[in-house]
Amino acid sequence: MEENRWFLNIIQDDFMNGKIDLDSTVKLLEKLHMPFNLAHVKHVFKKTVDKRKIHTINMEDFRAIYRAIVHRNEFHEIFCAYSQNRKFLADTELIEFLKKEQFKTEDAEITALEVILKYEPIDEVRKRRQLSFEGFIRYLNSEDCTVFRKEHRTVYQDMNHPLCDYFISSSHNTYLVSDQLIGPSDLNGYISALLKGCRCLEIDCWDGSNNDPVVYHGHTLTSKLSFSSVIHAVDKYAFAASDYPVVLSLENHCSPKQQERMAQYLLNILGDKLLTSTIGDIAVTQLPSPEALKFKILVKNKKSGTIEETMLRKGQDSHGETGEVSEEEITSSDEETDEKAPLYPKSGLSKRKSEGISSHPPRKKAKMKKIQIAIELSDLVIYTKSEKFVSFEHSMAHQKCYENNSIGEVKAQKFVKHAADQFVSHTSRFITRIYPKGTRTGSSNYNPQEFWNVGCQMVALNFQTPGIPMELQNGKFLDNGGCGYVLKPEFLRNRNSTFNPHNVGRYSKPISLSIRLISGHQLPPSNLSKSNKADPLVQIEIYGVPEDQAKRKSSVIKSNALSPRWDETFSFTVQVPELALIRFCVQDEISLVANDFLGQYTLPLLSLSKGYCTVPLLSKRGGKLEPASLFVYVWYY
């Protein structure tokens, strides 16, 4: 009775003239504060008016539309299982539900009261400390019931470990927003990456006119940005999404004179944000932590000499001086020029040559000559000195803790396959950056999971390219408050670790995971549908060490994107849950051999909530598809 009275009080003024049209229906739904997909509302409205061949509805029609969109059978079944009178949940009944189904065993009484005060829309019911079905719907649809654990939405990990102990959100050729050959360079590449919590940006620097360095993909037709404009964008957005340090990975092709100008821009634009000296002792035996480097921007580049020599030289006038680094060492941020240079298609190659664009450059002999690096720029490299990777043995014998390597995906994949344990040992000591091979001219991405499995910190991806690799990237770095730093598992930090992702052995602490896929709600309609229809199915995927890779697929629900119901359970045994990600992907079955993407959501397996949860769906580019969601029941032990 109270529910009816509450509902009528809200809507009756809108029906003063008896009937309302579609626009008024939409406004009234907004007034009731329940999210909806316009395509579904239009379809349900059309079904209602088509029966009478008019274009307006009465109050009872609106109530039926509201129920079709908002009142979900699966929610009502759970509500009735705990409500003795099937009208309201008493506080004791809500406490029982929270304890038994949502695993809120601590302070359940307080949580129940918070739920009632926050989600119960009917004043009289709230005063009695009860929850109506309207309140129950709002609670199950809320942030408090999403599949991503509430505790992981803020920084909760220990941020006082050395930098090399963290996975670091990293982008490749950040300035590009399309392909690697002729696409535009755009400051929005940097801005959007930083707003997504990216902490390592790549800047390809080349000599520009009037002694003003430019940023673009060398030897290609990509457009150019001024280096100063890039640094201004970094200055403005570096800490918009995260307080933790940003690393500027310079792929430096500039002459010493323009390197000096780069250094001046970095100093003048970034000011105190730029890290220009060590923290604490001059002698560096361990990298500082993200916490110690909060709100700092680090330069990753080749360096002449050691940090200690830089600090001793500070205060002396070194303007205009240059240091020397051998060609073998400076091959563009280690080996990147050779592997990253694009391989042009044979057709049209002669035309490009006539336009002064070179084809894939030949490998140069090591130590042919010395390359000069401006001391002004060299001195800005503190904890992130780029060092050419020679071998794991060479690094173990000679590499300093603040020296880091960039390794191309092809070489890195061979190491993962044939020397995974050595790779793990290496990344426990040194920051290692992985980047896409040069033949990925369309800005496609590799699977980052295999490199996270061996502890690589900076697994750089083309952020502009949607697809599973970027969904895994976004899912992994949802963790720890989306700050761009995720603490690696202990077995990837321990320098004596013998962990091998191909044979997890004693490092395996398996968990059993059960996911009951109950239903979908207001899923995006099929691209092929003229109404609100789709034939949805759900694929649940595990990404992790090779042994944990798994895919399960639901049945297809025909012609129902509004409220498909599955009630199917999927079970997994995950050997290394610390490295696992879980991906929910909703597809529309077009034919027996082809499906169309409708939405997805990816998150770390250990960030799963338990109990009844909604899975919010995201678009191919990671945007929210509210209110599209899945409803699941999660349990693991």
XYZ file of C-alpha atoms in Angstrom:
637
model
C 0.000 0.000 0.000
C 2.739 2.481 0.977
C 4.653 1.609 -2.200
C 1.592 2.383 -4.305
C 0.983 5.657 -2.497
C 4.635 6.695 -2.890
C 4.549 5.869 -6.588
C 1.272 7.747 -7.187
C 2.492 10.806 -5.287
C 5.459 11.087 -7.656
C 3.645 10.527 -10.950
C 0.101 11.848 -10.517
C 0.922 15.483 -11.313
C 2.257 14.366 -14.695
C -1.095 12.791 -15.498
C -3.192 15.888 -14.784
C -4.364 15.823 -18.394
C -4.970 12.093 -18.356
C -2.274 10.835 -20.723
C 1.384 11.412 -21.584
C 3.560 10.878 -24.656
C 6.991 9.252 -25.037
C 8.983 12.393 -24.117
C 6.996 12.825 -20.914
C 7.446 9.120 -20.133
C 11.219 9.521 -20.399
C 11.182 12.610 -18.145
C 9.062 10.792 -15.581
C 11.473 7.844 -15.493
C 14.305 10.324 -14.883
C 12.259 11.801 -12.027
C 12.112 8.337 -10.434
C 15.936 8.152 -10.509
C 16.152 4.801 -12.227
C 18.662 4.526 -15.096
C 17.325 3.313 -18.424
C 18.334 2.650 -22.016
C 16.245 4.823 -24.340
C 16.045 2.104 -27.010
C 14.386 -0.254 -24.510
C 11.974 2.411 -23.236
C 10.983 3.321 -26.801
C 10.353 -0.327 -27.620
C 8.223 -1.033 -24.521
C 6.327 2.249 -25.043
C 5.696 1.388 -28.712
C 4.365 -2.070 -27.799
C 1.956 -0.398 -25.392
C 0.574 2.241 -27.767
C 0.514 -0.009 -30.833
C -2.185 -2.123 -29.200
C -4.491 0.896 -29.078
C -3.170 2.698 -32.152
C -2.663 5.940 -30.253
C 0.481 7.837 -29.235
C -0.113 8.400 -25.521
C -0.413 6.271 -22.396
C -2.372 6.493 -19.148
C -1.161 6.083 -15.576
C -1.632 2.310 -15.502
C 0.276 1.990 -18.776
C 3.154 3.950 -17.290
C 3.197 1.723 -14.224
C 3.427 -1.334 -16.493
C 6.313 0.251 -18.455
C 8.106 1.113 -15.192
C 7.744 -2.458 -13.974
C 8.979 -3.861 -17.294
C 12.084 -1.701 -17.161
C 12.787 -1.653 -13.414
C 11.065 -4.519 -11.566
C 13.199 -7.565 -12.238
C 11.881 -11.063 -11.541
C 15.260 -12.317 -10.342
C 15.443 -9.499 -7.775
C 11.882 -10.217 -6.635
C 12.653 -13.903 -6.124
C 15.580 -13.064 -3.815
C 13.497 -10.423 -2.001
C 10.653 -12.868 -1.352
C 13.077 -15.544 -0.121
C 13.979 -13.272 2.808
C 10.805 -11.195 3.295
C 8.251 -13.008 5.407
C 5.350 -10.797 4.304
C 6.743 -10.376 0.737
C 6.207 -6.609 1.061
C 9.110 -5.359 3.162
C 12.398 -6.616 4.541
C 12.553 -6.037 8.289
C 16.003 -5.009 9.521
C 16.541 -8.534 10.903
C 15.649 -10.048 7.520
C 17.993 -7.670 5.713
C 20.780 -8.563 8.174
C 20.220 -12.263 7.433
C 20.427 -11.563 3.665
C 23.634 -9.526 4.069
C 25.301 -12.199 6.187
C 24.200 -15.258 4.234
C 24.326 -13.994 0.640
C 26.638 -10.955 0.650
C 29.136 -12.279 3.240
C 28.899 -9.085 5.317
C 29.611 -10.949 8.535
C 31.243 -8.015 10.338
C 29.043 -5.129 11.460
C 26.060 -6.500 9.518
C 23.643 -4.548 11.740
C 25.354 -1.254 10.921
C 25.544 -2.145 7.201
C 21.813 -2.987 7.152
C 20.935 0.399 8.643
C 23.210 2.158 6.139
C 21.523 0.317 3.250
C 18.055 1.322 4.483
C 18.987 4.986 5.004
C 20.803 5.204 1.675
C 18.489 3.294 -0.679
C 14.944 3.218 0.736
C 12.952 5.885 -1.183
C 9.723 5.709 0.903
C 9.878 7.886 4.015
C 7.455 5.838 6.146
C 9.274 2.584 5.411
C 12.679 4.122 6.088
C 11.483 5.462 9.463
C 10.429 1.926 10.435
C 13.937 0.704 9.478
C 12.588 -1.536 6.763
C 13.434 -1.979 3.097
C 10.756 -2.082 0.404
C 11.201 -3.856 -2.918
C 11.889 -0.417 -4.454
C 14.724 0.065 -1.975
C 16.000 -3.481 -2.543
C 16.156 -2.853 -6.313
C 18.113 0.344 -5.762
C 20.540 -1.430 -3.430
C 21.249 -4.330 -5.832
C 21.735 -1.864 -8.710
C 24.105 0.319 -6.683
C 27.874 0.736 -6.482
C 27.712 -1.219 -3.216
C 26.787 -4.357 -5.163
C 29.111 -4.163 -8.186
C 31.425 -7.055 -8.916
C 34.565 -4.949 -8.298
C 35.439 -5.013 -4.594
C 34.829 -1.730 -2.789
C 38.117 -1.971 -0.860
C 40.102 -2.066 -4.112
C 38.597 1.164 -5.456
C 41.034 3.227 -3.387
C 44.791 2.858 -2.897
C 45.082 -0.001 -0.406
C 48.443 -1.585 -1.238
C 51.761 -0.763 0.430
C 53.258 2.004 -1.706
C 56.629 2.026 0.072
C 58.334 -0.721 -1.943
C 60.972 0.180 -4.576
C 59.570 1.189 -7.982
C 60.662 -2.106 -9.549
C 58.219 -3.966 -7.266
C 55.168 -2.608 -9.110
C 53.366 -3.166 -12.374
C 53.227 0.336 -13.911
C 50.547 1.414 -16.387
C 52.484 2.247 -19.573
C 51.663 3.463 -23.081
C 53.502 3.136 -26.381
C 53.878 6.018 -28.865
C 51.486 7.966 -26.667
C 51.286 10.847 -29.139
C 49.587 8.700 -31.812
C 45.806 8.397 -31.902
C 45.586 6.215 -35.011
C 48.083 4.141 -37.025
C 51.891 4.271 -36.913
C 52.509 5.462 -40.499
C 50.324 8.351 -41.642
C 48.013 9.033 -38.695
C 47.869 12.255 -36.690
C 49.965 13.019 -33.629
C 47.692 14.561 -31.033
C 48.064 15.994 -27.533
C 44.831 14.170 -26.669
C 46.869 10.963 -26.773
C 48.795 12.181 -23.729
C 45.801 13.743 -22.018
C 43.544 10.684 -22.338
C 46.340 8.320 -21.240
C 47.018 10.399 -18.125
C 43.300 10.601 -17.341
C 43.217 6.780 -17.499
C 45.951 6.636 -14.843
C 48.819 5.861 -17.244
C 52.142 6.480 -15.474
C 54.682 5.935 -18.259
C 54.363 8.009 -21.430
C 56.511 7.664 -24.530
C 57.821 10.755 -26.333
C 59.660 10.362 -29.665
C 61.878 13.452 -29.967
C 63.398 14.734 -33.221
C 65.168 17.895 -34.337
C 62.687 20.547 -35.470
C 63.063 23.856 -37.248
C 64.287 26.961 -35.388
C 66.054 24.763 -32.836
C 62.661 23.638 -31.503
C 62.360 19.837 -30.973
C 59.288 18.024 -32.303
C 57.447 14.819 -31.392
C 56.367 12.339 -34.082
C 57.018 8.816 -35.354
C 60.272 9.250 -37.236
C 60.633 8.193 -40.887
C 56.837 8.219 -41.310
C 54.123 10.620 -42.435
C 52.610 11.040 -38.978
C 52.057 14.698 -38.107
C 54.282 16.573 -35.653
C 53.784 18.152 -32.250
C 56.119 20.615 -30.592
C 57.992 19.062 -27.665
C 57.028 22.045 -25.494
C 53.281 21.504 -26.128
C 53.614 17.879 -25.015
C 55.354 18.913 -21.782
C 52.674 21.563 -21.137
C 50.000 18.839 -21.476
C 51.941 16.588 -19.099
C 52.300 19.458 -16.623
C 48.543 20.061 -16.645
C 47.281 16.473 -16.472
C 50.103 14.424 -14.876
C 48.364 14.050 -11.524
C 44.710 14.433 -12.526
C 43.988 10.721 -11.983
C 46.819 9.649 -9.668
C 49.252 11.210 -7.195
C 51.999 8.742 -8.027
C 55.059 9.429 -10.226
C 54.920 9.813 -13.994
C 57.817 8.557 -16.132
C 58.535 10.295 -19.444
C 60.172 7.677 -21.651
C 62.151 9.694 -24.198
C 63.028 8.087 -27.495
C 65.656 10.681 -28.191
C 66.883 11.341 -31.753
C 67.816 14.992 -31.203
C 71.149 16.758 -31.653
C 72.905 17.940 -28.461
C 71.780 21.506 -29.153
C 68.097 20.519 -29.306
C 68.557 18.190 -26.340
C 69.587 21.302 -24.379
C 66.342 22.942 -25.471
C 64.411 19.834 -24.327
C 66.077 20.097 -20.929
C 65.155 23.776 -20.689
C 61.516 23.020 -21.497
C 61.393 20.232 -18.944
C 62.857 22.449 -16.224
C 60.909 25.611 -17.037
C 57.492 24.034 -17.662
C 57.447 21.278 -15.028
C 59.251 23.258 -12.315
C 59.191 21.534 -8.927
C 57.303 18.546 -10.349
C 60.431 17.457 -12.234
C 62.736 15.181 -10.265
C 66.235 16.657 -10.612
C 68.127 15.057 -7.739
C 68.209 11.919 -5.660
C 66.129 11.501 -2.527
C 68.406 11.060 0.491
C 71.894 9.661 -0.035
C 73.841 10.344 -3.233
C 74.806 6.665 -3.485
C 71.811 4.800 -4.884
C 71.544 1.169 -3.808
C 67.770 0.837 -4.128
C 65.066 2.605 -6.127
C 62.778 4.892 -4.147
C 59.106 4.043 -3.710
C 56.033 5.474 -5.447
C 55.135 7.037 -2.090
C 58.504 8.831 -1.892
C 58.057 10.088 -5.464
C 54.483 11.338 -5.161
C 53.722 14.234 -7.536
C 57.103 13.840 -9.251
C 57.867 13.466 -12.963
C 60.887 11.360 -13.926
C 62.837 11.445 -17.188
C 63.736 8.084 -18.716
C 66.579 8.495 -21.236
C 70.198 7.635 -21.919
C 72.611 9.120 -19.420
C 76.283 9.983 -19.491
C 77.952 8.534 -16.394
C 76.363 7.617 -13.099
C 73.840 9.288 -10.797
C 76.605 9.822 -8.251
C 78.688 11.733 -10.817
C 75.651 13.843 -11.695
C 75.027 14.771 -8.083
C 78.683 15.701 -7.534
C 78.595 17.877 -10.650
C 75.446 19.715 -9.490
C 76.172 23.325 -8.733
C 78.903 23.506 -11.343
C 78.185 25.281 -14.612
C 77.824 22.464 -17.127
C 75.868 24.429 -19.759
C 76.734 23.367 -23.263
C 78.761 20.319 -22.251
C 78.162 16.940 -23.850
C 78.801 13.413 -22.753
C 79.396 10.444 -24.986
C 77.516 7.180 -25.181
C 78.451 4.483 -27.649
C 76.139 3.910 -30.631
C 75.546 0.353 -29.461
C 74.119 1.708 -26.222
C 72.116 4.628 -27.533
C 70.264 2.889 -30.334
C 67.201 4.963 -29.562
C 66.250 4.040 -26.014
C 68.156 0.778 -26.218
C 67.168 -1.244 -29.324
C 63.934 0.543 -30.175
C 64.954 2.186 -33.447
C 65.786 -1.154 -34.996
C 62.686 -3.015 -33.885
C 60.195 -0.145 -33.852
C 60.976 1.357 -37.264
C 57.978 0.556 -39.467
C 58.253 -2.037 -42.185
C 56.547 -0.417 -45.150
C 54.519 -2.460 -47.613
C 56.454 -3.072 -50.816
C 53.844 -1.343 -52.921
C 54.470 2.399 -53.001
C 57.917 2.062 -51.424
C 59.671 3.852 -54.298
C 57.253 6.751 -53.957
C 58.067 7.064 -50.276
C 61.797 7.012 -51.031
C 61.324 9.861 -53.500
C 59.578 11.780 -50.719
C 62.617 11.318 -48.520
C 61.193 8.611 -46.256
C 63.539 5.725 -45.587
C 62.512 2.103 -45.480
C 63.378 -0.099 -42.487
C 66.961 0.936 -41.632
C 69.659 -1.740 -41.688
C 71.089 -2.920 -38.368
C 74.179 -0.888 -37.577
C 77.350 -2.468 -36.329
C 77.892 -2.071 -32.622
C 80.278 0.655 -31.385
C 80.713 2.268 -34.815
C 80.897 5.740 -33.339
C 80.123 7.802 -30.289
C 76.810 9.636 -29.924
C 76.774 12.879 -27.994
C 74.222 13.578 -25.308
C 73.739 17.019 -23.770
C 74.799 17.095 -20.136
C 71.792 19.308 -19.344
C 69.432 16.527 -20.447
C 71.608 13.733 -19.053
C 71.524 15.356 -15.621
C 67.722 15.171 -15.554
C 67.870 11.366 -15.710
C 67.917 10.222 -12.096
C 66.290 6.856 -11.294
C 65.271 5.809 -14.809
C 68.423 5.492 -16.901
C 67.890 3.607 -20.172
C 70.436 0.861 -20.645
C 70.708 -1.519 -23.585
C 69.783 -5.074 -22.713
C 72.620 -7.485 -23.506
C 71.712 -10.646 -21.588
C 70.350 -11.676 -18.218
C 73.857 -12.683 -17.173
C 75.309 -9.325 -18.221
C 72.603 -7.428 -16.296
C 73.189 -9.511 -13.176
C 76.907 -8.740 -13.293
C 76.903 -5.101 -14.388
C 73.499 -3.386 -14.248
C 72.755 -0.833 -11.542
C 69.380 -0.714 -9.789
C 68.434 2.577 -11.472
C 69.235 1.310 -14.974
C 66.328 -0.136 -16.918
C 65.852 -1.990 -20.186
C 63.434 -1.782 -23.106
C 62.882 -5.098 -24.887
C 60.781 -5.601 -28.020
C 57.868 -8.019 -27.848
C 59.442 -10.627 -30.199
C 62.639 -10.947 -28.175
C 60.668 -10.782 -24.927
C 58.348 -13.590 -26.077
C 61.374 -15.796 -26.717
C 62.631 -15.092 -23.207
C 59.190 -15.904 -21.763
C 59.191 -19.194 -23.657
C 62.770 -20.318 -23.090
C 64.103 -18.454 -20.024
C 61.090 -17.461 -17.926
C 62.803 -18.078 -14.574
C 65.746 -15.841 -15.567
C 63.285 -13.219 -16.785
C 61.542 -13.282 -13.388
C 64.909 -12.910 -11.626
C 65.767 -9.956 -13.871
C 62.479 -8.097 -13.324
C 62.735 -8.581 -9.561
C 65.794 -6.289 -9.751
C 65.365 -3.976 -12.750
C 62.493 -2.075 -14.332
C 61.826 -3.684 -17.714
C 59.749 -2.087 -20.444
C 58.166 -4.141 -23.254
C 57.037 -2.444 -26.472
C 55.206 -3.577 -29.643
C 57.127 -4.779 -32.690
C 57.644 -2.392 -35.600
C 55.415 -4.344 -37.963
C 52.335 -3.376 -35.943
C 51.799 -0.424 -38.265
C 48.051 -0.425 -37.595
C 48.742 0.174 -33.877
C 47.583 -3.305 -32.902
C 48.609 -4.698 -29.518
C 50.153 -7.885 -28.180
C 48.727 -9.806 -25.207
C 50.231 -8.090 -22.135
C 49.434 -10.975 -19.784
C 52.435 -13.122 -20.741
C 54.811 -10.287 -19.771
C 53.036 -9.533 -16.489
C 53.412 -13.253 -15.744
C 57.213 -12.793 -15.597
C 57.076 -9.512 -13.661
C 57.684 -6.945 -16.426
C 56.792 -3.587 -14.929
C 56.196 -1.399 -17.990
C 54.199 -3.389 -20.525
C 53.552 -0.622 -23.057
C 50.449 -0.732 -25.248
C 48.889 1.453 -27.931
C 46.189 3.051 -25.773
C 44.292 4.288 -28.832
C 43.508 0.773 -30.069
C 40.467 -0.993 -28.569
C 40.453 -4.754 -28.133
C 41.213 -7.478 -25.615
C 44.805 -6.307 -24.837
C 43.578 -2.857 -23.771
C 40.643 -4.406 -21.893
C 43.155 -6.485 -19.929
C 45.269 -3.367 -19.340
C 42.287 -1.344 -18.103
C 41.084 -4.251 -15.972
C 44.447 -4.852 -14.332
C 44.903 -1.197 -13.441
C 41.403 -0.829 -12.010
C 43.117 -2.305 -8.967
C 44.653 -0.209 -6.174
C 42.349 2.724 -6.778
C 43.283 3.059 -10.444
C 46.496 4.852 -9.405
C 48.588 3.233 -12.163
C 50.784 1.208 -9.774
C 49.898 -2.344 -8.736
C 52.161 -4.181 -6.296
C 53.560 -7.340 -7.843
C 52.986 -10.652 -6.009
C 55.732 -11.564 -3.544
C 57.045 -14.348 -5.798
C 57.762 -11.755 -8.528
C 59.491 -9.372 -6.075
C 61.666 -11.883 -4.266
C 65.162 -11.907 -5.794
C 65.621 -15.538 -4.851
C 62.354 -16.572 -6.470
C 62.348 -19.570 -8.796
C 58.817 -18.871 -10.037
C 58.142 -20.003 -13.596
C 54.685 -19.301 -15.113
C 54.970 -22.491 -17.197
C 55.470 -24.643 -14.091
C 54.093 -22.865 -11.049
C 54.976 -25.696 -8.645
C 55.151 -24.653 -5.010
C 54.021 -21.109 -5.845
C 50.573 -22.417 -6.700
C 47.903 -21.460 -4.163
C 44.831 -22.444 -6.177
C 41.361 -21.149 -5.542
C 38.032 -22.606 -6.653
C 35.825 -20.031 -8.343
C 32.112 -20.389 -9.049
C 30.099 -17.846 -11.009
C 26.352 -18.228 -11.435
C 25.299 -16.173 -14.415
C 21.737 -15.212 -13.520
C 20.599 -12.553 -15.978
C 21.302 -9.494 -18.084
C 19.601 -6.129 -17.892
C 19.051 -3.519 -20.590
C 21.864 -4.881 -22.740
C 22.838 -2.801 -25.787
C 20.578 -3.864 -28.664
C 22.153 -5.605 -31.627
C 23.617 -3.398 -34.341
C 21.394 -5.329 -36.739
C 18.195 -4.827 -34.758
C 15.613 -2.194 -35.670
C 14.058 -2.472 -32.223
C 15.656 -3.429 -28.911
C 16.419 -7.044 -29.777
C 19.570 -9.153 -29.577
C 20.408 -12.841 -29.196
C 22.821 -12.468 -26.279
C 25.326 -14.937 -24.902
C 28.034 -14.424 -22.289
C 31.620 -15.625 -22.439
C 33.552 -15.740 -19.154
C 37.315 -15.840 -19.639
C 40.297 -16.243 -17.303
C 43.671 -14.741 -18.264
C 46.736 -15.630 -16.239
C 49.584 -18.142 -16.291
C 49.209 -20.662 -19.161
C 47.646 -23.279 -16.886
C 44.897 -20.841 -15.865
C 43.789 -19.730 -19.330
C 40.115 -20.703 -19.672
C 36.913 -19.788 -21.506
C 33.315 -20.743 -20.754
C 30.317 -19.822 -22.878
C 26.655 -19.539 -21.907
C 23.667 -20.545 -23.964
C 22.043 -18.036 -26.340
C 18.845 -16.250 -25.284
C 16.854 -15.456 -28.398
C 15.425 -11.982 -29.089
C 15.875 -10.518 -25.621
C 18.324 -7.740 -24.789
C 16.067 -6.176 -22.153
C 16.012 -8.998 -19.579
C 17.727 -12.230 -20.743
C 17.796 -14.967 -18.100
C 20.428 -17.723 -18.036
C 20.721 -19.244 -14.543
C 23.883 -21.120 -15.529
C 26.873 -21.851 -13.263
C 30.511 -21.877 -14.368
C 33.354 -23.298 -12.264
C 37.095 -22.654 -12.503
C 40.181 -23.755 -10.598
C 42.795 -20.998 -10.742
C 46.368 -21.991 -9.848
C 47.893 -18.488 -9.535
C 45.015 -16.144 -8.639
C 47.440 -13.260 -7.902
C 48.104 -12.907 -11.647
C 44.668 -13.791 -13.004
C 42.172 -11.471 -14.661
C 38.546 -12.347 -15.375
C 36.687 -10.980 -18.398
C 32.920 -11.003 -18.908
C 32.075 -10.505 -22.569
C 28.497 -10.179 -23.872
C 27.964 -10.967 -27.536
C 25.066 -11.075 -29.955
C 24.916 -14.318 -31.905
C 24.665 -13.337 -35.570
C 25.149 -16.847 -36.918
C 26.527 -20.177 -35.731
C 30.048 -18.977 -36.595
C 29.902 -15.220 -35.929
C 29.093 -13.041 -32.924
C 28.860 -9.280 -32.498
C 30.395 -7.522 -29.469
C 27.829 -5.914 -27.146
C 29.867 -5.131 -24.021
C 32.547 -6.383 -21.631
C 34.022 -5.933 -18.165
C 37.470 -7.071 -17.014
C 38.954 -7.009 -13.522
C 41.583 -8.785 -11.393
C 40.266 -12.090 -10.110
C 41.179 -11.194 -6.519
C 39.167 -7.977 -6.873
C 35.917 -9.929 -7.291
C 33.205 -9.253 -4.739
C 31.385 -12.242 -3.281
C 27.643 -12.812 -3.338
C 25.056 -11.190 -5.600
C 26.756 -8.634 -7.867
C 26.067 -6.533 -10.912
C 28.679 -6.514 -13.675
C 28.621 -3.080 -15.361
C 29.292 -3.333 -19.082
C 31.773 -1.203 -21.001
C 32.025 -0.374 -24.702
C 34.911 -1.383 -26.994
C 36.679 1.851 -26.070
C 36.092 1.408 -22.351
C 33.188 3.825 -21.959
C 30.292 3.001 -19.640
C 27.171 1.474 -21.196
C 24.878 2.306 -18.271
C 22.553 0.798 -17.280
C 23.599 -2.324 -19.241
C 24.762 -5.000 -16.811
C 24.904 -8.656 -15.915
C 23.639 -10.056 -12.627
C 25.779 -12.818 -11.129
C 26.440 -14.716 -7.937
C 30.161 -15.089 -7.122
C 31.795 -17.500 -4.718
C 35.444 -18.517 -4.325
C 37.601 -20.092 -1.668
